Structure formats: structure tokens, C-alpha cells
Short mmCIF file of C-alpha atoms in Angstrom, two decimals:
data_model
loop_
_atom_site.label_atom_id
_atom_site.label_comp_id
_atom_site.label_asym_id
_atom_site.label_seq_id
_atom_site.Cartn_x
_atom_site.Cartn_y
_atom_site.Cartn_z
CA MET U 1 4.52 0.31 -6.78
CA SER U 2 8.17 -0.25 -7.57
CA VAL U 3 10.86 1.99 -9.00
CA LEU U 4 10.43 0.60 -12.34
CA SER U 5 6.75 1.41 -12.50
CA LEU U 6 7.51 4.92 -11.39
CA ILE U 7 9.95 5.32 -14.12
CA THR U 8 7.52 3.67 -16.83
CA GLY U 9 4.67 5.53 -15.59
CA ALA U 10 6.24 8.92 -15.77
CA SER U 11 5.15 11.47 -18.54
CA VAL U 12 7.43 11.73 -21.64
CA PRO U 13 9.33 14.92 -20.63
CA VAL U 14 10.19 13.42 -17.26
CA GLN U 15 11.17 10.17 -18.92
CA LEU U 16 13.41 12.48 -21.30
CA VAL U 17 15.01 13.98 -18.23
CA MET U 18 15.59 10.65 -16.63
CA LEU U 19 17.12 9.41 -19.86
CA ILE U 20 19.70 12.65 -20.04
CA LEU U 21 20.46 12.06 -16.52
CA LEU U 22 21.08 8.39 -16.79
CA LEU U 23 23.39 8.94 -19.90
CA SER U 24 25.43 11.60 -18.01
CA SER U 25 25.47 9.32 -14.97
CA LEU U 26 26.87 6.64 -17.05
CA PHE U 27 29.33 8.90 -18.75
CA SER U 28 30.41 10.42 -15.56
CA TRP U 29 31.03 7.09 -13.78
CA TYR U 30 33.02 6.10 -16.96
CA TYR U 31 35.07 8.95 -16.74
CA ILE U 32 35.67 8.62 -13.00
CA PHE U 33 36.90 5.01 -13.52
CA LEU U 34 39.16 5.97 -16.37
CA LYS U 35 40.56 8.95 -14.41
CA VAL U 36 41.31 6.67 -11.45
CA PHE U 37 43.25 4.49 -13.64
CA THR U 38 44.93 7.30 -15.59
CA LEU U 39 45.87 9.17 -12.27
CA ARG U 40 47.08 6.11 -10.53
CA ARG U 41 49.29 5.16 -13.33
CA ALA U 42 50.58 8.76 -13.72
CA ASP U 43 51.48 8.79 -10.18
CA ARG U 44 53.13 5.53 -10.43
CA GLN U 45 55.17 6.56 -13.44
CA THR U 46 56.14 9.87 -11.86
CA ALA U 47 57.33 8.20 -8.74
CA GLU U 48 59.34 5.75 -10.54
CA PHE U 49 61.01 8.14 -12.72
CA GLU U 50 61.77 10.58 -9.72
CA ARG U 51 63.34 7.50 -8.11
CA GLN U 52 65.62 6.86 -11.17
CA PHE U 53 66.46 10.36 -11.79
CA TRP U 54 67.41 11.07 -8.33
CA SER U 55 69.53 7.84 -7.78
CA GLY U 56 72.24 9.41 -9.89
CA ALA U 57 71.77 7.79 -13.30
CA ASP U 58 73.34 9.15 -16.17
CA LEU U 59 71.19 11.99 -17.98
CA LYS U 60 72.17 10.53 -21.42
CA ASP U 61 71.00 6.93 -20.25
CA LEU U 62 67.79 8.27 -19.10
CA PHE U 63 67.22 10.25 -22.06
CA GLN U 64 67.95 7.38 -24.31
CA ARG U 65 65.60 5.16 -22.18
CA ALA U 66 62.74 7.78 -22.36
CA VAL U 67 63.17 7.92 -26.17
CA ASN U 68 62.93 4.30 -26.72
CA ALA U 69 59.95 3.68 -24.44
CA ARG U 70 58.04 6.76 -25.67
CA ASP U 71 54.76 4.92 -25.64
CA SER U 72 54.87 3.80 -21.99
CA ALA U 73 56.72 6.97 -20.82
CA GLY U 74 55.17 8.82 -17.99
CA SER U 75 54.46 12.62 -18.06
CA LEU U 76 57.62 13.53 -16.01
CA GLU U 77 59.78 11.52 -18.39
CA ARG U 78 58.47 13.21 -21.54
CA ILE U 79 59.10 16.60 -19.85
CA PHE U 80 62.57 15.57 -18.95
CA GLU U 81 62.98 14.29 -22.58
CA SER U 82 61.88 17.52 -24.12
CA GLY U 83 63.82 19.68 -21.96
CA PHE U 84 67.16 17.60 -22.45
CA ARG U 85 66.53 17.26 -26.09
CA GLU U 86 66.38 21.04 -26.57
CA PHE U 87 69.21 21.65 -24.19
CA THR U 88 71.48 19.06 -26.17
CA LYS U 89 70.58 20.66 -29.36
CA HIS U 90 71.46 24.13 -28.53
CA ARG U 91 74.37 23.26 -26.64
CA ARG U 92 76.02 22.19 -29.89
CA GLU U 93 75.62 25.41 -31.40
CA PRO U 94 78.56 27.39 -30.99
CA GLY U 95 78.71 30.63 -29.03
CA VAL U 96 75.52 30.08 -27.35
CA ASP U 97 74.29 32.12 -24.71
CA VAL U 98 73.57 30.42 -21.23
CA ALA U 99 70.49 32.54 -20.41
CA ALA U 100 69.14 31.72 -23.95
CA LEU U 101 69.74 28.26 -23.76
CA MET U 102 68.13 27.85 -20.50
CA ASP U 103 65.24 29.84 -21.66
CA SER U 104 64.73 27.63 -24.56
CA THR U 105 65.05 24.59 -22.61
CA ARG U 106 62.61 25.90 -20.06
CA ARG U 107 60.24 26.78 -22.82
CA ALA U 108 60.24 23.11 -24.27
CA MET U 109 59.76 21.73 -20.89
CA ARG U 110 56.78 23.87 -20.21
CA ALA U 111 55.16 23.14 -23.52
CA THR U 112 55.36 19.47 -22.84
CA TYR U 113 54.19 20.17 -19.13
CA GLN U 114 51.16 22.08 -20.68
CA ARG U 115 50.42 19.15 -22.92
CA GLU U 116 50.64 16.59 -20.26
CA MET U 117 48.55 18.61 -17.90
CA ASP U 118 46.10 19.07 -20.68
CA LYS U 119 45.78 15.16 -20.86
CA LEU U 120 45.61 14.79 -17.15
CA GLU U 121 42.84 17.24 -16.63
CA SER U 122 40.83 16.05 -19.59
CA SER U 123 37.20 15.17 -18.93
CA LEU U 124 37.49 16.76 -15.37
CA SER U 125 35.37 19.60 -16.60
CA PHE U 126 32.86 17.02 -17.61
CA LEU U 127 32.53 15.83 -14.22
CA ALA U 128 32.31 19.34 -13.00
CA SER U 129 29.49 20.15 -15.38
CA VAL U 130 27.56 16.74 -14.33
CA GLY U 131 28.03 17.50 -10.88
CA SER U 132 26.55 21.06 -10.99
CA VAL U 133 23.95 20.81 -13.53
CA SER U 134 22.33 17.31 -13.10
CA PRO U 135 20.57 18.36 -9.99
CA TYR U 136 18.92 21.01 -11.83
CA ILE U 137 17.94 18.88 -14.59
CA GLY U 138 16.47 16.47 -12.34
CA LEU U 139 14.67 19.32 -10.57
CA LEU U 140 13.20 20.35 -13.73
CA GLY U 141 11.84 16.85 -14.36
CA THR U 142 10.21 16.87 -10.72
CA VAL U 143 8.87 20.36 -11.23
CA TRP U 144 7.37 19.21 -14.51
CA GLY U 145 5.95 16.07 -13.11
CA ILE U 146 4.30 17.69 -10.02
CA MET U 147 2.87 20.50 -12.41
CA ASN U 148 1.21 17.66 -14.30
CA SER U 149 -0.08 15.81 -11.36
CA PHE U 150 -1.59 18.98 -10.03
CA ARG U 151 -3.19 19.78 -13.11
CA GLY U 152 -4.57 16.44 -13.15
CA LEU U 153 -6.05 17.03 -9.79
CA ALA U 154 -7.98 20.18 -11.22
CA ASN U 155 -10.71 18.17 -12.43
CA VAL U 156 -11.28 16.22 -9.23
CA ALA U 157 -13.64 17.56 -6.78
CA GLN U 158 -12.35 15.92 -3.76
CA ALA U 159 -8.59 15.82 -3.83
CA THR U 160 -7.00 13.02 -1.89
CA LEU U 161 -3.61 12.33 -1.32
CA SER U 162 -3.90 9.10 -3.54
CA HIS U 163 -4.48 11.39 -6.34
CA VAL U 164 -1.41 13.27 -6.07
CA ALA U 165 0.94 10.85 -4.60
CA PRO U 166 1.98 8.70 -7.57
CA GLY U 167 2.62 11.83 -9.68
CA ILE U 168 4.69 13.23 -7.10
CA ALA U 169 6.64 10.03 -6.70
CA GLU U 170 7.14 9.69 -10.37
CA ALA U 171 8.34 13.18 -10.51
CA LEU U 172 10.65 13.00 -7.48
CA ILE U 173 12.55 10.01 -8.91
CA ALA U 174 13.92 12.40 -11.47
CA THR U 175 15.57 14.33 -8.80
CA ALA U 176 16.77 11.15 -7.27
CA ILE U 177 18.54 10.30 -10.63
CA GLY U 178 19.92 13.69 -10.78
CA LEU U 179 21.39 13.67 -7.48
CA PHE U 180 22.74 10.20 -7.85
CA ALA U 181 24.54 11.54 -11.06
CA ALA U 182 25.72 14.50 -9.33
CA ILE U 183 27.27 13.33 -5.97
CA PRO U 184 29.93 10.99 -7.23
CA ALA U 185 30.70 13.37 -10.02
CA VAL U 186 31.23 16.24 -7.51
CA LEU U 187 33.06 14.11 -5.06
CA ALA U 188 35.38 12.68 -7.83
CA TYR U 189 35.85 15.90 -9.45
CA ASN U 190 37.16 17.23 -6.19
CA ARG U 191 39.42 14.36 -5.70
CA PHE U 192 40.78 14.32 -9.24
CA ALA U 193 41.47 18.05 -9.23
CA GLY U 194 43.50 17.65 -6.02
CA ASP U 195 45.40 14.79 -7.33
CA VAL U 196 46.17 16.60 -10.75
CA ASN U 197 47.23 19.85 -8.72
CA ARG U 198 49.61 17.72 -6.84
CA LEU U 199 51.25 16.02 -9.88
CA ALA U 200 51.35 19.45 -11.44
CA ILE U 201 53.44 20.76 -8.42
CA ARG U 202 55.74 17.88 -8.66
CA PHE U 203 56.31 18.44 -12.28
CA ASP U 204 56.98 22.09 -11.74
CA SER U 205 59.47 21.40 -9.00
CA PHE U 206 61.11 18.80 -11.07
CA THR U 207 61.30 21.39 -14.12
CA GLU U 208 63.03 23.86 -11.88
CA GLU U 209 65.52 21.42 -10.34
CA PHE U 210 66.24 19.95 -13.55
CA SER U 211 66.81 23.47 -14.98
CA ASN U 212 69.36 24.01 -12.30
CA ILE U 213 71.06 20.83 -12.99
CA LEU U 214 71.33 21.54 -16.83
CA GLN U 215 72.51 25.21 -16.06
CA ARG U 216 75.25 23.74 -13.79
CA GLN U 217 76.37 21.48 -16.71
CA VAL U 218 76.74 24.47 -18.95
CA HIS U 219 79.46 26.07 -16.96
CA MET E 1 53.64 -3.13 -22.33
CA ASN E 2 52.03 -1.14 -25.12
CA ALA E 3 50.67 2.20 -23.83
CA ALA E 4 47.80 2.33 -26.49
CA ALA E 5 46.64 -1.22 -25.58
CA ALA E 6 46.78 -0.51 -21.74
CA HIS E 7 44.63 2.72 -22.38
CA SER E 8 42.07 0.81 -24.41
CA ARG E 9 41.91 -1.83 -21.68
CA GLU E 10 41.35 0.75 -19.08
CA GLN E 11 38.72 2.33 -20.92
CA THR E 12 36.82 -0.86 -21.56
CA LEU E 13 37.28 -1.65 -17.69
CA ALA E 14 35.93 1.83 -16.74
CA GLY E 15 33.05 1.36 -19.09
CA GLY E 16 32.19 -1.95 -17.57
CA LEU E 17 32.59 -0.75 -13.97
CA ALA E 18 30.28 2.23 -14.47
CA PHE E 19 27.67 0.10 -16.07
CA ALA E 20 28.00 -2.30 -13.02
CA VAL E 21 27.59 0.59 -10.78
CA HIS E 22 24.32 1.59 -12.36
CA VAL E 23 22.84 -1.88 -12.54
CA LEU E 24 23.86 -2.27 -8.74
CA LEU E 25 22.01 0.96 -8.07
CA LEU E 26 18.96 0.02 -9.98
CA ILE E 27 18.78 -3.38 -8.15
CA MET E 28 19.03 -1.78 -4.67
CA LEU E 29 16.58 0.86 -5.72
CA VAL E 30 14.05 -1.88 -6.90
CA PHE E 31 14.42 -3.99 -4.04
CA GLY E 32 14.69 -1.44 -1.50
CA VAL E 33 11.67 0.50 -2.62
CA SER E 34 9.37 -2.65 -3.22
CA TRP E 35 10.40 -3.91 0.24
CA GLN E 36 9.02 -0.83 1.83
CA HIS E 37 5.95 -1.01 -0.07
CA LYS E 38 4.40 -4.24 0.81
CA GLN E 39 0.78 -3.20 0.66
CA VAL E 40 -1.11 -0.19 -0.91
CA ASP E 41 -3.49 1.16 1.46
CA ASN E 42 -6.43 2.68 0.05
CA ALA E 43 -7.40 6.21 0.83
CA VAL E 44 -10.88 6.38 2.45
CA VAL E 45 -13.13 9.45 2.15
CA VAL E 46 -14.67 10.13 5.54
CA ASP E 47 -17.53 12.33 6.36
CA LEU E 48 -17.54 13.54 9.94
CA TRP E 49 -20.99 14.01 11.43
CA ARG E 50 -21.47 15.41 14.92
CA ASP E 51 -24.17 13.16 15.86
CA LEU E 52 -24.74 9.97 13.98
CA PRO E 53 -28.15 9.94 12.30
CA ALA E 54 -30.15 7.45 14.05
CA ALA E 55 -30.25 5.91 10.66
CA ALA E 56 -28.36 2.77 11.74
CA PRO E 57 -31.58 0.85 12.89
CA PRO E 58 -31.17 1.34 16.57
CA LYS E 59 -32.75 -1.75 17.68
CA VAL E 60 -32.05 -4.73 15.41
CA GLU E 61 -33.72 -7.15 17.76
CA PRO E 62 -37.49 -6.92 18.17
CA PRO E 63 -38.43 -5.26 21.33
CA PRO E 64 -38.30 -7.91 23.74
CA VAL E 65 -41.96 -7.82 24.66
CA ALA E 66 -42.75 -9.79 27.90
CA LYS E 67 -44.24 -12.82 26.49
CA PRO E 68 -47.48 -12.94 28.14
CA GLU E 69 -48.00 -16.53 28.92
CA PRO E 70 -50.35 -17.81 26.46
CA PRO E 71 -53.88 -17.91 27.82
CA PRO E 72 -54.19 -21.23 29.16
CA PRO E 73 -55.94 -23.00 26.50
CA ALA E 74 -59.26 -24.18 27.29
CA PRO E 75 -58.53 -27.58 28.72
CA LYS E 76 -60.20 -29.13 25.55
CA VAL E 77 -59.86 -32.50 27.22
CA GLU E 78 -61.21 -34.61 24.37
CA VAL E 79 -63.34 -36.74 26.29
CA LYS E 80 -62.14 -39.94 24.89
CA PRO E 81 -64.13 -42.58 26.26
CA PRO E 82 -62.02 -44.07 28.71
CA PRO E 83 -61.18 -47.08 27.01
CA ARG E 84 -63.03 -49.74 28.77
CA PRO E 85 -60.88 -52.12 30.48
CA GLU E 86 -60.86 -55.16 28.43
CA PRO E 87 -63.28 -57.50 29.82
CA ALA E 88 -61.34 -59.63 32.07
CA PRO E 89 -60.39 -62.80 30.38
CA LYS E 90 -62.70 -65.24 31.45
CA SER E 91 -60.08 -67.64 32.43
CA LEU E 92 -61.75 -68.73 35.54
CA PRO E 93 -61.07 -72.28 35.93
CA LYS E 94 -64.28 -74.13 34.96
CA PRO E 95 -65.81 -75.86 38.12
CA GLU E 96 -64.51 -79.41 38.37
CA PRO E 97 -66.81 -81.64 36.80
CA VAL E 98 -69.01 -83.19 39.45
CA PRO E 99 -67.23 -86.15 40.78
CA LYS E 100 -69.18 -89.33 40.25
CA PRO E 101 -71.09 -90.76 43.21
CA ASP E 102 -69.05 -93.21 44.62
CA ILE E 103 -69.74 -96.12 46.91
CA ALA E 104 -67.68 -94.78 49.72
CA LEU E 105 -70.00 -91.89 49.87
CA LYS E 106 -69.00 -90.71 53.10
CA GLU E 107 -65.62 -90.60 52.29
CA LYS E 108 -66.38 -89.38 48.99
CA LEU E 109 -68.75 -86.77 50.39
CA GLU E 110 -66.19 -85.62 52.86
CA LYS E 111 -63.75 -85.80 50.43
CA GLU E 112 -66.01 -84.04 47.95
CA ARG E 113 -66.92 -81.60 50.51
CA LYS E 114 -63.26 -80.89 51.00
CA LEU E 115 -62.43 -80.70 47.41
CA LYS E 116 -65.50 -78.24 46.86
CA GLU E 117 -64.25 -76.25 50.12
CA GLN E 118 -60.91 -76.11 48.52
CA GLN E 119 -62.14 -75.30 45.13
CA GLU E 120 -64.31 -72.65 46.50
CA ALA E 121 -61.44 -71.19 48.38
CA GLU E 122 -59.34 -71.40 45.35
CA ALA E 123 -61.95 -69.90 43.22
CA LYS E 124 -62.37 -67.18 45.89
CA LYS E 125 -58.77 -66.49 45.95
CA LEU E 126 -58.72 -66.57 42.30
CA ALA E 127 -61.54 -64.14 41.98
CA ALA E 128 -60.07 -62.04 44.48
CA GLU E 129 -56.87 -61.82 42.59
CA LEU E 130 -58.60 -61.31 39.50
CA GLU E 131 -60.37 -58.44 40.93
CA LYS E 132 -57.16 -56.94 42.24
CA LYS E 133 -55.65 -57.35 38.90
CA LYS E 134 -58.54 -55.87 37.17
CA ARG E 135 -58.37 -52.89 39.52
CA ALA E 136 -54.82 -52.37 39.08
CA GLU E 137 -55.03 -52.51 35.37
CA ALA E 138 -57.95 -50.10 35.56
CA ASP E 139 -55.92 -47.87 37.70
CA ALA E 140 -52.83 -48.04 35.35
CA LEU E 141 -55.33 -47.30 32.46
CA LYS E 142 -56.61 -44.34 34.24
CA LYS E 143 -53.19 -43.17 35.12
CA LYS E 144 -52.10 -43.69 31.59
CA GLN E 145 -55.03 -41.74 30.29
CA ALA E 146 -54.48 -38.93 32.66
CA THR E 147 -50.84 -38.37 31.55
CA GLU E 148 -52.10 -38.49 27.97
CA THR E 149 -54.34 -35.96 28.53
CA GLU E 150 -51.73 -34.21 30.28
CA VAL E 151 -49.39 -34.28 27.35
CA LEU E 152 -52.12 -33.42 25.13
CA LYS E 153 -52.91 -30.42 27.00
CA LYS E 154 -49.28 -29.41 27.31
CA LYS E 155 -49.01 -29.76 23.58
CA GLN E 156 -51.90 -27.67 23.00
CA ALA E 157 -50.40 -25.10 25.18
CA ALA E 158 -47.09 -25.05 23.46
CA ASP E 159 -48.95 -24.78 20.26
CA ALA E 160 -50.89 -21.93 21.24
CA ALA E 161 -47.61 -20.38 22.71
CA ALA E 162 -45.78 -20.93 19.28
CA LYS E 163 -48.75 -19.29 17.46
CA SER E 164 -48.83 -16.29 19.63
CA LEU E 165 -44.98 -16.24 19.50
CA ALA E 166 -45.09 -16.17 15.75
CA ALA E 167 -47.77 -13.35 15.83
CA GLU E 168 -45.60 -11.64 18.17
CA GLU E 169 -42.53 -11.92 15.95
CA GLN E 170 -44.45 -10.78 12.87
CA LYS E 171 -45.64 -7.81 14.84
CA ALA E 172 -41.95 -7.14 15.78
CA ARG E 173 -40.91 -7.51 12.33
CA ASP E 174 -43.41 -5.21 11.08
CA ALA E 175 -42.45 -2.75 13.88
CA LEU E 176 -38.58 -3.24 12.80
CA ALA E 177 -39.52 -2.73 9.10
CA ALA E 178 -41.34 0.70 10.12
CA GLN E 179 -38.61 1.52 12.31
CA GLN E 180 -36.13 0.92 9.68
CA ALA E 181 -38.15 2.99 7.25
CA ALA E 182 -38.32 5.81 9.94
CA ALA E 183 -34.67 5.55 10.40
CA ALA E 184 -34.10 5.66 6.65
CA GLN E 185 -36.36 8.70 6.50
CA ASN E 186 -34.33 10.01 9.55
CA GLU E 187 -31.05 9.47 7.56
CA ILE E 188 -32.46 11.09 4.52
CA ASP E 189 -33.72 13.92 6.56
CA LYS E 190 -30.01 14.33 8.28
CA TYR E 191 -28.54 14.35 4.97
CA MET E 192 -31.21 16.99 3.68
CA SER E 193 -30.55 19.03 6.58
CA GLY E 194 -26.85 18.67 5.96
CA ILE E 195 -27.03 19.85 2.52
CA ARG E 196 -29.27 22.54 3.62
CA ASN E 197 -27.00 23.79 6.19
CA LYS E 198 -24.18 23.56 3.76
CA VAL E 199 -26.08 25.74 1.27
CA LYS E 200 -27.83 28.06 3.68
CA PRO E 201 -24.77 30.22 4.93
CA LEU E 202 -23.44 30.51 1.12
CA VAL E 203 -26.84 32.14 -0.14
CA ARG E 204 -26.22 35.83 -0.06
CA VAL E 205 -29.51 37.14 0.10
CA PRO E 206 -30.12 40.24 -1.64
CA PRO E 207 -31.43 43.14 0.30
CA GLY E 208 -34.74 43.23 -1.43
CA VAL E 209 -36.03 40.02 0.04
CA GLN E 210 -34.53 39.74 3.28
CA GLY E 211 -36.72 38.29 5.92
CA ASN E 212 -39.66 37.92 3.46
CA PRO E 213 -41.13 34.57 4.28
CA LYS E 214 -43.16 34.55 1.17
CA ALA E 215 -40.28 34.64 -1.25
CA GLU E 216 -39.61 30.97 -1.26
CA VAL E 217 -37.77 29.46 -4.14
CA GLU E 218 -37.88 25.83 -5.03
CA VAL E 219 -34.91 24.31 -6.92
CA GLU E 220 -34.53 21.08 -8.45
CA VAL E 221 -30.97 19.86 -8.26
CA THR E 222 -29.51 17.13 -10.12
CA LEU E 223 -26.76 15.38 -8.38
CA LEU E 224 -24.00 13.08 -9.41
CA PRO E 225 -22.79 10.32 -6.87
CA GLY E 226 -20.29 11.77 -4.77
CA GLY E 227 -22.21 14.97 -4.29
CA ASP E 228 -21.22 17.02 -7.43
CA VAL E 229 -23.98 19.14 -8.66
CA LEU E 230 -24.87 18.39 -12.14
CA ASP E 231 -27.60 20.86 -12.82
CA VAL E 232 -29.74 23.28 -10.58
CA ARG E 233 -32.99 24.24 -11.94
CA ILE E 234 -35.45 26.86 -10.40
CA SER E 235 -38.74 25.08 -10.47
CA LYS E 236 -40.63 27.65 -8.55
CA SER E 237 -39.16 31.23 -8.57
CA SER E 238 -39.35 33.37 -5.40
CA GLY E 239 -40.42 36.26 -7.40
CA ASN E 240 -37.14 37.72 -6.99
CA ALA E 241 -34.61 36.92 -9.81
CA ALA E 242 -31.51 37.95 -7.61
CA TYR E 243 -32.61 35.59 -4.80
CA ASP E 244 -33.22 32.77 -7.09
CA ALA E 245 -29.76 33.48 -8.70
CA ALA E 246 -28.09 33.61 -5.25
CA VAL E 247 -29.67 30.22 -4.26
CA GLU E 248 -28.54 28.59 -7.43
CA SER E 249 -25.00 29.83 -7.02
CA ALA E 250 -24.84 28.99 -3.59
CA ILE E 251 -25.70 25.32 -4.32
CA ARG E 252 -23.09 25.34 -6.88
CA LYS E 253 -20.66 26.67 -4.44
CA ALA E 254 -21.58 24.23 -1.83
CA GLN E 255 -20.68 21.12 -3.88
CA PRO E 256 -19.61 18.50 -3.25
CA LEU E 257 -22.76 18.00 -1.17
CA VAL E 258 -22.63 15.27 1.42
CA VAL E 259 -24.89 12.38 0.01
CA PRO E 260 -25.32 8.88 0.86
CA THR E 261 -23.91 6.42 -1.56
CA GLY E 262 -25.57 3.53 -3.49
CA GLU E 263 -29.34 2.91 -3.46
CA PRO E 264 -30.58 5.51 -1.07
CA PHE E 265 -28.80 8.11 -3.22
CA GLN E 266 -30.50 6.74 -6.38
CA ARG E 267 -33.82 6.94 -4.83
CA TYR E 268 -33.75 10.16 -2.91
CA PHE E 269 -30.82 12.26 -3.94
CA ARG E 270 -30.36 11.99 -7.57
CA ARG E 271 -33.20 14.69 -8.17
CA LEU E 272 -33.38 16.74 -5.22
CA THR E 273 -36.12 19.47 -4.84
CA MET E 274 -35.41 21.75 -2.13
CA ALA E 275 -37.04 25.00 -0.97
CA PHE E 276 -35.27 27.92 0.28
CA ARG E 277 -36.47 30.98 2.14
CA PRO E 278 -34.66 34.05 2.72
CA VAL E 279 -35.55 33.88 6.63
CA GLN E 280 -33.55 32.20 9.17
#
């Protein structure tokens, strides 16, 4: 009695549940790996840009570089680019109010920040759903399987363990698959949420600091 | 480095890794579980009995009857005429032809006499020897005969012993068969009483017939192997329909009844006729 025979021997609803769980597990692992790569790259790019920015390079140079390498630019670089673009655009206008100028710059950076955050956080909600729901789906399959195996037992006068055991084993495998899908998803979700949070804090503080630098340039 | 290309590469990589993780898990599960499950042990249904029915033939060996020594067979010594000793070979040396009369008579006579004497002595000696030999032969023969009869006697005794032993065995076999039959009957009785004991407490005796020994109901129960009740039929009513119904429902409630398997079931328990009385 191997696992394969347990799966093939299960009833159709239980098999359906297993299929759903398998698919969600596959997708969740796919997103986990994808997220690992994305977040690692974002981290690297952010660190790189921070290093460049704080090493005292010229803002115009940085801006130019960011515009040229738009494809491979990191989130922080994009925030910088949008903020600086807005700032230079408004600065050229005659008689511009400093507060209004800073406000629009900050708004522009905010918008880019939101967009970038959305990109980083994408599919985290999927992981959260898989993590919270797949145990229940697996449990549903298990309950269904056990119900079936007990119903089959009703026709037998002398119930022995061997009558019930295979059915229960078949049913339990659904819960096992559900847990297998859920546990990594939950772990990854927590990890990624923390990572994204830390990136968001870095972006936020950069935005504030950059605003201060720009404001000083106006005067 | 093109970001879109990098992204798509990451996507494929992530997909491949996710797939690999699942394949790995499947392999682990298949091998892990099948390792733990080397043999499937069959479930065994066991009926517990307080005291074993003496069904199992208690004595398989025939009772070791003290073998009475077979009566000493009448020493039917076949009176074989003792083989006559062969007539002694007449190998007696023929008396020397009478010597011719000679001139030197005296000498001759002397000689003759001597010779005669010698011859006589020789002959005597020979005769004595012969006699001795004959006697020895006869002795040996007698001895031989004696041993032969002894052997014969012994053989006969053995034959008789074997015969009586066979008879003994036959008897033992018969006894064993009888015993086995008795044991089988005993076992059947055990099962019957087991069934009865199981059914009896379930009979809810209606107040009308309580303790009435005449209200005997006879039921014919058809059983399935394994003790499930296929059909219950009242073959002889007790006269009280309520009691009949109570017995019938009690039998149905008591299933599965404990029945033997195989041939004894087919012979004795397939259709079971039982009588119940509303007394203890």
C-alpha cells in the first residue's frame, strides 16, 4: 500500500480536492521562488542605489542614469527619478511656491512608491490565501473520505480495522497534501511580508531625506 | 541586462524549482511510506471462549492399552519327522581280501594274524569314529531342529501378537472415531449453547407466558456463514404470538451468532432448529 495507490484509490471528490491542493501548492511554490528572486534583486538594487546616492554623486547624473536604464532600474531609483523629474519641471516655472513645489514632488514620489510597493507585494495575498485555506480544503477531503469509508462499513456486520483503515488512510492523504501546501506558503508569506515591510521603510525614509535635500536646493 | 528577459528567466526558474520540490516530495512520500509498509498483516477475527469445547479430539493417540502379551500360542510344534540321519555312508573299508595261503605259513599266519589284528583294530577304530561322528551329526541335527522349532514358535508368537495388535489398533481407531464424533457433537453443542446463551437474554418475555414451561416455541433459523441471520421462521408456535415475536426479534438482535466455519457449519448450522421456553 503505497502513497500512489492511496491517491488512485480515493473517491472522486477526494481526488478533486487533492488536485486543487496540488495545483495551489505548485502555484504557491512558484510564487515563493519568484518572490525570493524579486525581493533579493530589489534589495540588491536598493542597496546599490543608496550607495550611489549617498556617495555624493551629482543628482543630475543620477537622474540621467536612471532615465537611461529605466528597464533595469530598481524601485528606489524610480522613486528618485519621478521625484526629481517633478521637482525640476516645477522649479523652472516662475514664481513657484516652495511648499507647493515640495508637495507636488512628494506626491509624485508617493505615487511611484505605491506602484512599486504594489509590484513587490503582488501575489503575497495568494500565498496568504493558500496558507490559510488549503488545510481546510484538505480537511474537507478527509472528512468526505472518512464519511464514505464509514458508510461502507454500515453494510458489514463485523467491523474490523481492516475495513476502515484504507478509507481513512486515503482520506488523510488529502489533509497531508493540504498541510504540505499550507506550511511553506505561510512561512514564505511571513518572511516576504517582513522583507517588503523593511523595503517600504527604506523607501519611506529615502523619500523624506530626498525631499529635505531638494528643499534645501530651492533656497 | 534586459529587465524583462531577466524577469522571464526568473519565472521559468521559479516554475522549474516549484516542480522539482513537488517531485522530491512525491519521491519521499512514496519511498518513505512503502518502506514502513513492508507487509500487510491480515486481520483475524477471534471468538473468545471461556473454556474450550472439548472439540479438539483430546486424545489423538489411541489409548495406550497395556498390550497383554499374546496368549502363548499353542506350541504347535509341527511334528516334523526329525530328519533321519542319513544312513551313514557305507564307507567302511572293505575287509582286505583274504591273503593267499603262502608257503611260509607260519610267518604268513603270524603276519596274517597281525594284519588281521591290525585290520580289526583299524576297523574298530573306524567304526568307533564313525559312531562318534554319527552321534555328533545326530546331535547337531537335533539341535538344529530344536532351533528351527524355536524360530517357528517365535514367528508364530509374533504373528499372533501382530494380529492382536492390529485388532487393538482397529479398536482404538474405532474408539477414536467415536470419540471424535462425540467431540464434534460436543463442539456443536457448545456452539448451540453459545447461540442459546446469546439469544436468551435478549428475549423479552411478555408477561403472559412468564414461567410457563408449556409455551415452547420452535424456530427454524437460516444462517449465513459468519453467523448472520438470513431468515427466522417459527416452525412451532408457543401459542403466544407475543412470545414468538420476542424470540424471533431476539435472534435477529443476537446476530452475528457464533458459528463454526466450513463443513460443520454447512452440516449443522445452515438450518438451525432451536426451541425456546420462557423459563430459565
